[in-house]
Coordinates of C-alpha atoms in Angstrom, one line a residue:
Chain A
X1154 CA 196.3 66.6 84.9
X1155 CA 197.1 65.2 88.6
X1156 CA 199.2 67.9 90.5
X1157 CA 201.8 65.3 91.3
X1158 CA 202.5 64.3 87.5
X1159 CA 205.3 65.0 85.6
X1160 CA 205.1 65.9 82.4
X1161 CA 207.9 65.9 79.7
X1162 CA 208.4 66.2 75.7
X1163 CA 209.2 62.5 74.6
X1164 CA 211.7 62.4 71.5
X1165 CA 211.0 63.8 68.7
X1166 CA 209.3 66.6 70.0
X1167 CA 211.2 69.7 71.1
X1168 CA 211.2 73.6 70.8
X1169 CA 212.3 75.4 68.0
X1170 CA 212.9 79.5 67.6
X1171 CA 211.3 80.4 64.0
X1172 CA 213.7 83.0 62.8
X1173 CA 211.4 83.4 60.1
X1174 CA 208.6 83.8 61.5
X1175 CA 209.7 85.7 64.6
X1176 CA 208.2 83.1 66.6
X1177 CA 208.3 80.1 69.1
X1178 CA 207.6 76.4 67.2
X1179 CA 206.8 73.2 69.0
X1180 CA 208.1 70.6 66.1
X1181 CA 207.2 67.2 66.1
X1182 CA 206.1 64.0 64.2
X1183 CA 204.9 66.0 61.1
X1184 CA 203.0 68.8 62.9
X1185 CA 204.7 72.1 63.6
X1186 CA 202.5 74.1 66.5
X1187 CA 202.7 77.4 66.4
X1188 CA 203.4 78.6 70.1
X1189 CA 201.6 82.5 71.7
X1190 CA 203.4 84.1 74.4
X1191 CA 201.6 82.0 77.2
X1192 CA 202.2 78.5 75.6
X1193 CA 206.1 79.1 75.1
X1194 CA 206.1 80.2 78.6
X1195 CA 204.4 77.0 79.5
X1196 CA 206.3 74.8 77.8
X1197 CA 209.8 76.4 79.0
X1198 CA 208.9 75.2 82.2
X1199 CA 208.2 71.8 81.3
X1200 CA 211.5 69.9 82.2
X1201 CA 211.1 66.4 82.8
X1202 CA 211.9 66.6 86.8
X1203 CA 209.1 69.3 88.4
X1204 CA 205.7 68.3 88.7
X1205 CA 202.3 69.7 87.5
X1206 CA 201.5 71.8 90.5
X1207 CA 205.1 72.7 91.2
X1208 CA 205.4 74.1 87.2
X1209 CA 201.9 76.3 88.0
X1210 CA 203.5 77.3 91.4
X1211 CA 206.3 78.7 89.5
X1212 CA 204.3 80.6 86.5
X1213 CA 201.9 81.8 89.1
X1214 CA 205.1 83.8 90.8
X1215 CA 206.3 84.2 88.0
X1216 CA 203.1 86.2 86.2
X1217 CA 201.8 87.1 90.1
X1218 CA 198.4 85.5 89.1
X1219 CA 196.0 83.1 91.0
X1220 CA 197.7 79.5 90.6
X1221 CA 194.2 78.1 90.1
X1222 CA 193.6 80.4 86.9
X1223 CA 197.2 79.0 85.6
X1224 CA 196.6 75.4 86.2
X1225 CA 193.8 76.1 84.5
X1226 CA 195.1 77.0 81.5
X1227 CA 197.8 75.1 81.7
X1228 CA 195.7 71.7 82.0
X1229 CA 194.1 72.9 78.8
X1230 CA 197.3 73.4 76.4
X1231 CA 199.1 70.3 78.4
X1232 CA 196.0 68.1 77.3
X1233 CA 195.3 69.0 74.0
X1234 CA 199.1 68.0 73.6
X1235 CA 198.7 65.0 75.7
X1236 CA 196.0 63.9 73.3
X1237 CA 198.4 63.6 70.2
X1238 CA 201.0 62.3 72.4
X1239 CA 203.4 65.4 72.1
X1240 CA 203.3 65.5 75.9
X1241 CA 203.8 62.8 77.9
X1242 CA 203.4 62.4 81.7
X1243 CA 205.1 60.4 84.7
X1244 CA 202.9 59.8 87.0
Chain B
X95 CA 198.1 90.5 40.2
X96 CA 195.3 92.5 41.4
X97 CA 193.0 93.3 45.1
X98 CA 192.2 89.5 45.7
X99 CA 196.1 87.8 45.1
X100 CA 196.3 86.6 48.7
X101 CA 199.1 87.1 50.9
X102 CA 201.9 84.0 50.2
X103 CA 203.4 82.9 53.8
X104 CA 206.5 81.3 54.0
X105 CA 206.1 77.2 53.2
X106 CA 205.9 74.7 56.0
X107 CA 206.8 71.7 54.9
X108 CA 209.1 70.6 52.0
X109 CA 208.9 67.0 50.5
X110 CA 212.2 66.3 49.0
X111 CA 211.5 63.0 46.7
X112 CA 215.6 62.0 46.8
X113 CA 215.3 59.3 44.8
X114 CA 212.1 57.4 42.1
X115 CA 213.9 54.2 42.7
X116 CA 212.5 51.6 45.1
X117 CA 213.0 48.0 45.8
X118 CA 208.9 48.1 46.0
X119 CA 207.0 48.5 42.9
X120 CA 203.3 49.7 44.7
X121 CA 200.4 49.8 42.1
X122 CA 199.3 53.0 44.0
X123 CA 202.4 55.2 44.3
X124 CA 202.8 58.3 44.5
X125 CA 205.4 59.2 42.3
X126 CA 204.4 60.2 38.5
X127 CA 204.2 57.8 36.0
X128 CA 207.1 59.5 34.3
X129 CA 210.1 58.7 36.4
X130 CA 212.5 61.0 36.9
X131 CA 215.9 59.1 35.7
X132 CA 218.3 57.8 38.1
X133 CA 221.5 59.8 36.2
X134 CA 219.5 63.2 36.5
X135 CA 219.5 62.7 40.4
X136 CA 220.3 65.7 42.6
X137 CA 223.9 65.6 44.1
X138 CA 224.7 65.3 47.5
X139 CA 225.5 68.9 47.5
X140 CA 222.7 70.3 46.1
X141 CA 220.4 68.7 47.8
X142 CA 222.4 70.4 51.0
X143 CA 222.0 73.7 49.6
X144 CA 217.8 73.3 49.0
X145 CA 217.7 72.1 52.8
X146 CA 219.7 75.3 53.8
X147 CA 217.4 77.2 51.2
X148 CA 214.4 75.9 52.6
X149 CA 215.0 77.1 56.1
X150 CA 216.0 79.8 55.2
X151 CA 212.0 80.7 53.1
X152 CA 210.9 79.2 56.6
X153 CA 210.0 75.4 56.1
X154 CA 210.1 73.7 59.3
X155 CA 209.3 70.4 58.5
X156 CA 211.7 68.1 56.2
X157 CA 210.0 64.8 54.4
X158 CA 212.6 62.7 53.6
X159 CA 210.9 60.6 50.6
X160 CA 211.0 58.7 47.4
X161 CA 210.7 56.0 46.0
X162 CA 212.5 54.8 48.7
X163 CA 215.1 57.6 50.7
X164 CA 217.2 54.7 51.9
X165 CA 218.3 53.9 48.1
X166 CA 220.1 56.4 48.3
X167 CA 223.5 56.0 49.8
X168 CA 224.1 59.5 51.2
X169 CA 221.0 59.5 53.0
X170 CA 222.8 59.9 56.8
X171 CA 225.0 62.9 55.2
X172 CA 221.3 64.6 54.3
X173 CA 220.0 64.3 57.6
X174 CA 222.7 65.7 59.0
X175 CA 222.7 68.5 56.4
X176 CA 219.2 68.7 57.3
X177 CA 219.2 69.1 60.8
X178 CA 222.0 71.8 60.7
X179 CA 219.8 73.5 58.4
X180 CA 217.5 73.8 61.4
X181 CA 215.0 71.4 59.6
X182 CA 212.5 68.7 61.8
X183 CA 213.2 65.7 59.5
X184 CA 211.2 63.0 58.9
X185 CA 212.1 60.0 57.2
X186 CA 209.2 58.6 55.0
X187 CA 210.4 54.5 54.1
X188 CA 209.4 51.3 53.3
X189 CA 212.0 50.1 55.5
X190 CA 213.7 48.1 53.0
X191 CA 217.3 49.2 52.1
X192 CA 217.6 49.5 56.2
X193 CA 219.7 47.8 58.4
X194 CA 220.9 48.2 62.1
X195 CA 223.8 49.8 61.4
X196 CA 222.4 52.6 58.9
X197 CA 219.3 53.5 61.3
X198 CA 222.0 54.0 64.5
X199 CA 223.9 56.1 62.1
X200 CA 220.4 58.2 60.9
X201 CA 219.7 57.9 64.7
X202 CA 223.9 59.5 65.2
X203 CA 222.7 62.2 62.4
X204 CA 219.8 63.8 64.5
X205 CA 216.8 62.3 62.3
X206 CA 213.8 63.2 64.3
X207 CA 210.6 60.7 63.3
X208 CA 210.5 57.6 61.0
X209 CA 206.9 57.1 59.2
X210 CA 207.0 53.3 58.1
X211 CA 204.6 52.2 54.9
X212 CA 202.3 49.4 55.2
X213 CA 201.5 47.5 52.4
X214 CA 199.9 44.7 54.0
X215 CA 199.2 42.7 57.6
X216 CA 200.3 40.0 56.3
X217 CA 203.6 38.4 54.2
X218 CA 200.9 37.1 51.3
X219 CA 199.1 40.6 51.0
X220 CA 202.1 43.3 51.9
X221 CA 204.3 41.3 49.6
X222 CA 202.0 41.1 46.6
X223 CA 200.8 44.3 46.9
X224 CA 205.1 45.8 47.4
X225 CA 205.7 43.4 44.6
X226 CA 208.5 42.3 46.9
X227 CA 209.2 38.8 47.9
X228 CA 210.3 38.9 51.6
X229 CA 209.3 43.2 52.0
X230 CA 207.2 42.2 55.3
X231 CA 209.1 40.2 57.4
X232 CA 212.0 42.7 56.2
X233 CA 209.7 45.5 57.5
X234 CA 209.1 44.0 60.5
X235 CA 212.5 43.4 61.2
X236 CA 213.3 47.0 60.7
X237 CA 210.2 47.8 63.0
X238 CA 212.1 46.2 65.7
X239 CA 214.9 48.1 65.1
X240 CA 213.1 51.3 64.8
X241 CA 211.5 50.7 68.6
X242 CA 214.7 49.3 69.9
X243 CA 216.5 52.7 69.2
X244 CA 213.6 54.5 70.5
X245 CA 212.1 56.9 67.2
X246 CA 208.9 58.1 67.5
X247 CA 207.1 55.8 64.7
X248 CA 204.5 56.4 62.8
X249 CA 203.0 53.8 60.7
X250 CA 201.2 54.5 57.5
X251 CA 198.5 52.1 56.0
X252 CA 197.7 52.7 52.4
X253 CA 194.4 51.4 51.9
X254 CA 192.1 49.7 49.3
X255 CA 189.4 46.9 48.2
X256 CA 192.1 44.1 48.5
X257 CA 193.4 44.7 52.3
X258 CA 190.7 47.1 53.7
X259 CA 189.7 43.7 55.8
X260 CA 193.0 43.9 57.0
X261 CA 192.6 47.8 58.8
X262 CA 191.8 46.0 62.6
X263 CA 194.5 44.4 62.7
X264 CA 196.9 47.1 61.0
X265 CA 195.8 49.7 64.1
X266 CA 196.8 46.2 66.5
X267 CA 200.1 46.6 64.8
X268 CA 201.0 49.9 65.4
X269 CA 199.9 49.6 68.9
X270 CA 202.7 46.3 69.3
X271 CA 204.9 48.3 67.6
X272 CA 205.0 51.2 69.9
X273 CA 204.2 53.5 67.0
X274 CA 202.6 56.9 68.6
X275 CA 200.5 57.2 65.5
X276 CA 199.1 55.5 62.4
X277 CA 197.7 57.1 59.1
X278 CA 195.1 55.1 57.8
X279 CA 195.1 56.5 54.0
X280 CA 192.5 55.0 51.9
X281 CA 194.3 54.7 48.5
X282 CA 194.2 58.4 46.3
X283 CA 193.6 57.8 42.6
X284 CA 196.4 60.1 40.8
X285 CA 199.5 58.7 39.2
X286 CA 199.9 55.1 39.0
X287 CA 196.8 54.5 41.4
X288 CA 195.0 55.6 38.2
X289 CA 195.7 53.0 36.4
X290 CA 194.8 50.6 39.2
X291 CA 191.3 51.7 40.1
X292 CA 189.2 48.4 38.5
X293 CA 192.2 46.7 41.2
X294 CA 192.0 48.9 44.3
X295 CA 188.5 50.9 44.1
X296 CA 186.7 50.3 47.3
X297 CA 183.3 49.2 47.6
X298 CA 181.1 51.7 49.1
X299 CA 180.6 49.4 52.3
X300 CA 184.4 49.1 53.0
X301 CA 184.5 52.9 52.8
X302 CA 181.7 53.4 55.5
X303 CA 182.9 50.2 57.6
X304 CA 186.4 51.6 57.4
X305 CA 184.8 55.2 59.1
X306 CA 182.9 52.9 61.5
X307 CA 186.3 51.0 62.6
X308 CA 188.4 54.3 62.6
X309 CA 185.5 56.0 64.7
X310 CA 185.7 52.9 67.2
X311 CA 189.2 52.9 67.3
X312 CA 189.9 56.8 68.0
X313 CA 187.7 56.7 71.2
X314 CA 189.3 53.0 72.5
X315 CA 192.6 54.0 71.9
X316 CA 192.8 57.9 73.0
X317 CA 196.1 58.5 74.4
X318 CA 197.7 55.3 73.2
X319 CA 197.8 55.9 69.3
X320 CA 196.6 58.9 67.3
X321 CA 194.7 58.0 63.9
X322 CA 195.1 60.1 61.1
X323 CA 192.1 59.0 58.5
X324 CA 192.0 59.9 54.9
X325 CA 189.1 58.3 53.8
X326 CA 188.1 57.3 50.5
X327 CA 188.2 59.7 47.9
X328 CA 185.4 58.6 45.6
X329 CA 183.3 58.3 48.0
X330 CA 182.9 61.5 49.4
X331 CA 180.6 64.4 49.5
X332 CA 182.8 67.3 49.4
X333 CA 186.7 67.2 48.2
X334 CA 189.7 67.4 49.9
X335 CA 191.5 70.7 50.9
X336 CA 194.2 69.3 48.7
X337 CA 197.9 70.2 50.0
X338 CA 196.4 72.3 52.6
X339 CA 195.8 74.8 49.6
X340 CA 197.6 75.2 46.8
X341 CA 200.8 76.6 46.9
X342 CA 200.2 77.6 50.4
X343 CA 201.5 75.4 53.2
X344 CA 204.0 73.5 51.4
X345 CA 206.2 72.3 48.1
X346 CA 207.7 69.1 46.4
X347 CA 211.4 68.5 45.0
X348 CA 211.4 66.5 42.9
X349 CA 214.8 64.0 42.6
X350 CA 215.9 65.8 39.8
X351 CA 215.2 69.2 41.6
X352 CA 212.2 70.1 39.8
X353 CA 210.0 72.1 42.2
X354 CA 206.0 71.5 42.4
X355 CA 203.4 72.5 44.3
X356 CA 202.2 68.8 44.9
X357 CA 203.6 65.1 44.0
X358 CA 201.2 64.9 40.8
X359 CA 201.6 68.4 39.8
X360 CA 203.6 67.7 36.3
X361 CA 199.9 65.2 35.4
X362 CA 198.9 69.1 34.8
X363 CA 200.1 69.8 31.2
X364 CA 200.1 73.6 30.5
X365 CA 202.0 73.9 33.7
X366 CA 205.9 74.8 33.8
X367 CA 208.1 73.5 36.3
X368 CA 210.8 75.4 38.0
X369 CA 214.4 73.6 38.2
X370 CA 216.3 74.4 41.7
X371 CA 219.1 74.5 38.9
X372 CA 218.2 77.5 38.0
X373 CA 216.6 79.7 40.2
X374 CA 216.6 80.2 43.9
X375 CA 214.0 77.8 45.8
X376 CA 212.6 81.3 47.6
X377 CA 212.0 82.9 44.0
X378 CA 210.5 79.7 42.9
X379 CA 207.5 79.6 46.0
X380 CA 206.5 83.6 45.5
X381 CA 207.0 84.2 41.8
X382 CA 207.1 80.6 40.3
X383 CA 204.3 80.3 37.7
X384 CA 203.2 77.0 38.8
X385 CA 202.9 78.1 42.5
X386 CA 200.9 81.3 41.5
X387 CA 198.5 79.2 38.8
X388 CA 196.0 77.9 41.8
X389 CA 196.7 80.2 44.4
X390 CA 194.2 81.4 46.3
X391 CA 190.7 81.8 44.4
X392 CA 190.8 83.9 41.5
X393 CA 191.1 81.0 38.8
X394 CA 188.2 79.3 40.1
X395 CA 185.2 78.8 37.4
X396 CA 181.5 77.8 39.0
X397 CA 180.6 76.2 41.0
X398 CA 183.0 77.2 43.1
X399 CA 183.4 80.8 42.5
X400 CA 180.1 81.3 44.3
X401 CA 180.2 78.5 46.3
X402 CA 180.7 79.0 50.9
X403 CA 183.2 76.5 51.1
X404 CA 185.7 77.7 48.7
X405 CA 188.3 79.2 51.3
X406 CA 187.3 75.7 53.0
X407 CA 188.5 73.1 50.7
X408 CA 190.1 75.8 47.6
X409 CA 188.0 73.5 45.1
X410 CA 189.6 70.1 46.0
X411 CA 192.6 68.5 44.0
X412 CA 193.5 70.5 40.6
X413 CA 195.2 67.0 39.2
X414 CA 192.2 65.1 39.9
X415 CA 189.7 68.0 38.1
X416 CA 192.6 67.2 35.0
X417 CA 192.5 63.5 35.6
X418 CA 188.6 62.7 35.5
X419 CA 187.0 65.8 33.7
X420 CA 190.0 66.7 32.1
X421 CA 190.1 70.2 33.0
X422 CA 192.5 71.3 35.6
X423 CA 190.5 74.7 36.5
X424 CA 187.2 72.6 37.2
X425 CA 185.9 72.0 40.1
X426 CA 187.2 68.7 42.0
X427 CA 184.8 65.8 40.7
X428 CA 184.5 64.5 43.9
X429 CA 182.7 67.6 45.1
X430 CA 178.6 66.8 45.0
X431 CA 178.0 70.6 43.4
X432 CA 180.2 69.5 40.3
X433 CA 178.0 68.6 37.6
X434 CA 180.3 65.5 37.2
X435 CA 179.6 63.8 40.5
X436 CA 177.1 61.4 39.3
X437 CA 179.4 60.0 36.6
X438 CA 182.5 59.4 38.9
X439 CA 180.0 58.0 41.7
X440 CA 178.7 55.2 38.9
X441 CA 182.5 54.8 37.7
X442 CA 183.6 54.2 41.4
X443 CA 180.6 51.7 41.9
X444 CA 182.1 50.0 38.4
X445 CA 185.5 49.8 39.4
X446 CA 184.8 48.5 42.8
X447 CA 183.5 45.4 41.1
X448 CA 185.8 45.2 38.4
X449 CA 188.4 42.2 38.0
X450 CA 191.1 44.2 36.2
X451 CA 195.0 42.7 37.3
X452 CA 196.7 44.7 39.6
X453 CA 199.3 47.2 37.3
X454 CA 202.6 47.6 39.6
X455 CA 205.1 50.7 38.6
X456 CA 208.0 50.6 36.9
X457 CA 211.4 51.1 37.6
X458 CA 213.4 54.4 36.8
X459 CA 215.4 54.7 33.9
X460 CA 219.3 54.8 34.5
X461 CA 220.0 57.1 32.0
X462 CA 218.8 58.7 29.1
X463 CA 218.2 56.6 26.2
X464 CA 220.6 57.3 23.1
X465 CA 219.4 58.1 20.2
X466 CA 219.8 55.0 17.9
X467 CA 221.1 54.8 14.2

């Protein structure tokens, strides 16, 4: 993902608190992801306004770790979205 | 019960049939051949309590189906139901029974994704097939509609010998249409799509040329549209991990609140049904007898007892084992290992020649019959 994009969640996709399960949910078009620590951290970042390397600027103060490493991972989780369009991106 | 009853997690996804009647009469669909009557329908109500319920057991995701979920006339009081519940809801229609006005008020009640059936790419084959004069240009009428207010859209091409051609331009259409995804569902023999399979059997070259297309189509249009590909049944190696697993991911309401563990669960005769009447929809998924017949792998018989790929596929689709061999317990036809493979390969290469009329379903009952006399 460029550093200058902007990602968001189009409609129909949005974050969900599993009081069953104990555990953050990204819902959308009949898939429910089940979301770890990291990835709900990811995502609570993603707000439609900051872009790519300003979201891993802000985890990597956040979690005081290289912001390499985070975009990283981030590019990873953000992509595998991208790819069944439950993340778009503004370029 | 004993050492190897699996764990039972909470459901994911409830399909809540609200209604068998449909303006379409499909030769392929889903619901059983025994309609559930239009005067033993759930009420408004009740249905609104089964949402709650099912949040509460932990379902996340809400299928709003049928027949068609826009006969019914409460269907943007559900939604709303639905969606205080906590529920993702998905509205599974033919798109007939919708107008402007009814989609801006699902759109006012928080409905969340709109999966749109394809019957057809064009009027001649969509409206023979729907058994509806006028369904397609209706459809794509709604279609406009559905992108004009801005739901995510999927579309969802059922699939057979008569409109396979037509799969090119169907993945075109979604494209136009905006639609984020498209399911490309090669027609599943249960139900009323058992009595079609002379009409709709592929041939063994549509079923490969269909994987060719959908393999082409998936790298061209990465990003642009996802494809979801069930391919043909009949003409596969190893089954299908039917409904995720019995009893395991998800569960089926039936219109008259019957509860099963898949749409074509009741074809299964020594099974009993559970009635949301009667019991709570939580007691029903752990301790319902239905939901605990298949669960896991203890009933299984050989080969699948034995076999590496049992936890992989749970032995395939119990109602097709009843529906070809005739033995629920068996091990899913389709599956090369079962000693029954050969005969439903030679009666797939049969029907795909066959010239037998196409059989379209009927329509609900609306109410019981009285005894005459």
């Amino acid at each position: 993902m460029e550093p200058a994009a902007i990602p968001y969640l189009p409609r129909g996709v949005r974050l969900h608190r599993d009081r069953v399960r104990e555990a953050w949910v990204l819902l959308a078009p009949e898939r429910a992801i089940m979301l770890d620590e990291i990835g709900h951290a990811v995502l609570t970042e993603i707000d439609g306004a900051r872009s790519f390397s300003e979201i891993t600027a802000a985890l990597a103060a956040k979690y005081d770790a290289p912001q390499d490493e985070i975009a990283g991972d981030c590019a990873g989780l953000l992509g595998a979205l991208r790819a069944r369009r439950f993340l778009e991106v503004r370029e | 019960m004993n050492a190897e009853t699996p764990i039972v997690r909470p459901p994911i996804a409830m399909l809540a049939e609200l209604t068998h009647r449909c303006p379409l009469s499909c030769p392929y669909c889903s619901n059983p051949v025994e309609l559930a009557r239009v005067d033993s329908e759930l009420s408004t109500e009740t249905w609104k309590d089964v949402f709650r319920q099912a949040a509460d057991l932990g379902v996340l995701q809400l299928h709003l189906s049928g027949g068609e979920p826009a006969s019914r006339r409460d269907l943007e009081d559900l939604v709303c139901a639905a969606r205080d519940a906590g529920l993702y809801t998905n509205l599974i229609t033919s798109g007939i029974g919708l107008s402007e006005k009814r989609l801006r008020a699902l759109d006012e009640a928080g409905l969340d994704h709109v999966q749109l059936s394809l019957q057809g790419t064009t009027p001649e084959m969509a409206d023979e097939i729907g058994g509806y004069n006028g369904g397609f240009k209706r459809k794509m009428q709604v279609a406009e509609w559905i992108g004009a207010i801005g739901f995510p859209l999927t579309l969802n091409a059922v699939l057979h010998r008569r409109n396979l051609h037509q799969l090119p331009r169907a993945l075109e259409m979604a494209v136009e249409m905006g639609a984020r995804r498209i399911e490309v569902a090669t027609v599943q023999f249960h139900g009323w799509a058992l009595k079609n399979r002379g009409a709709l059997m592929p041939t063994m070259e549509q079923a490969r040329e269909a994987d060719r297309i959908v393999t082409e189509a998936r790298a061209r249009l990465k990003g642009t549209l996802v494809i979801d590909y069930v391919p043909a049944d009949y003409h596969s190696d190893y089954p299908k991990r039917c409904m995720g697993g019995w009893g395991s991911t998800g569960l089926n309401v039936a219109p008259d609140g019957k509860v099963l563990p898949c749409h074509a669960a009741e074809s299964i005769p020594h099974l009993s049904f559970d009635n949301v009447a009667d019991r709570p929809l939580a007691d029903i998924w752990y301790r319902g007898a239905a939901f605990n017949a298949y669960r896991g792998t203890d009933w299984m018989q050989e080969p699948c007892r034995s076999c590496a790929r049992k936890t992989v596929d749970f032995g395939g689709c119990r109602c097709q084992a009843m529906a070809v061999v005739g033995d629920p317990d068996a091990t899913d036809p389709v599956c090369v290992k079962s000693p029954h493979h050969g005969a439903l390969q030679a009666q797939a290469a049969a029907h795909s020649v066959s010239d037998a009329p196409l059989v379209h379903r009927a329509v609900p009952a609306r109410r019981q019959t009285e005894p005459t006399g």
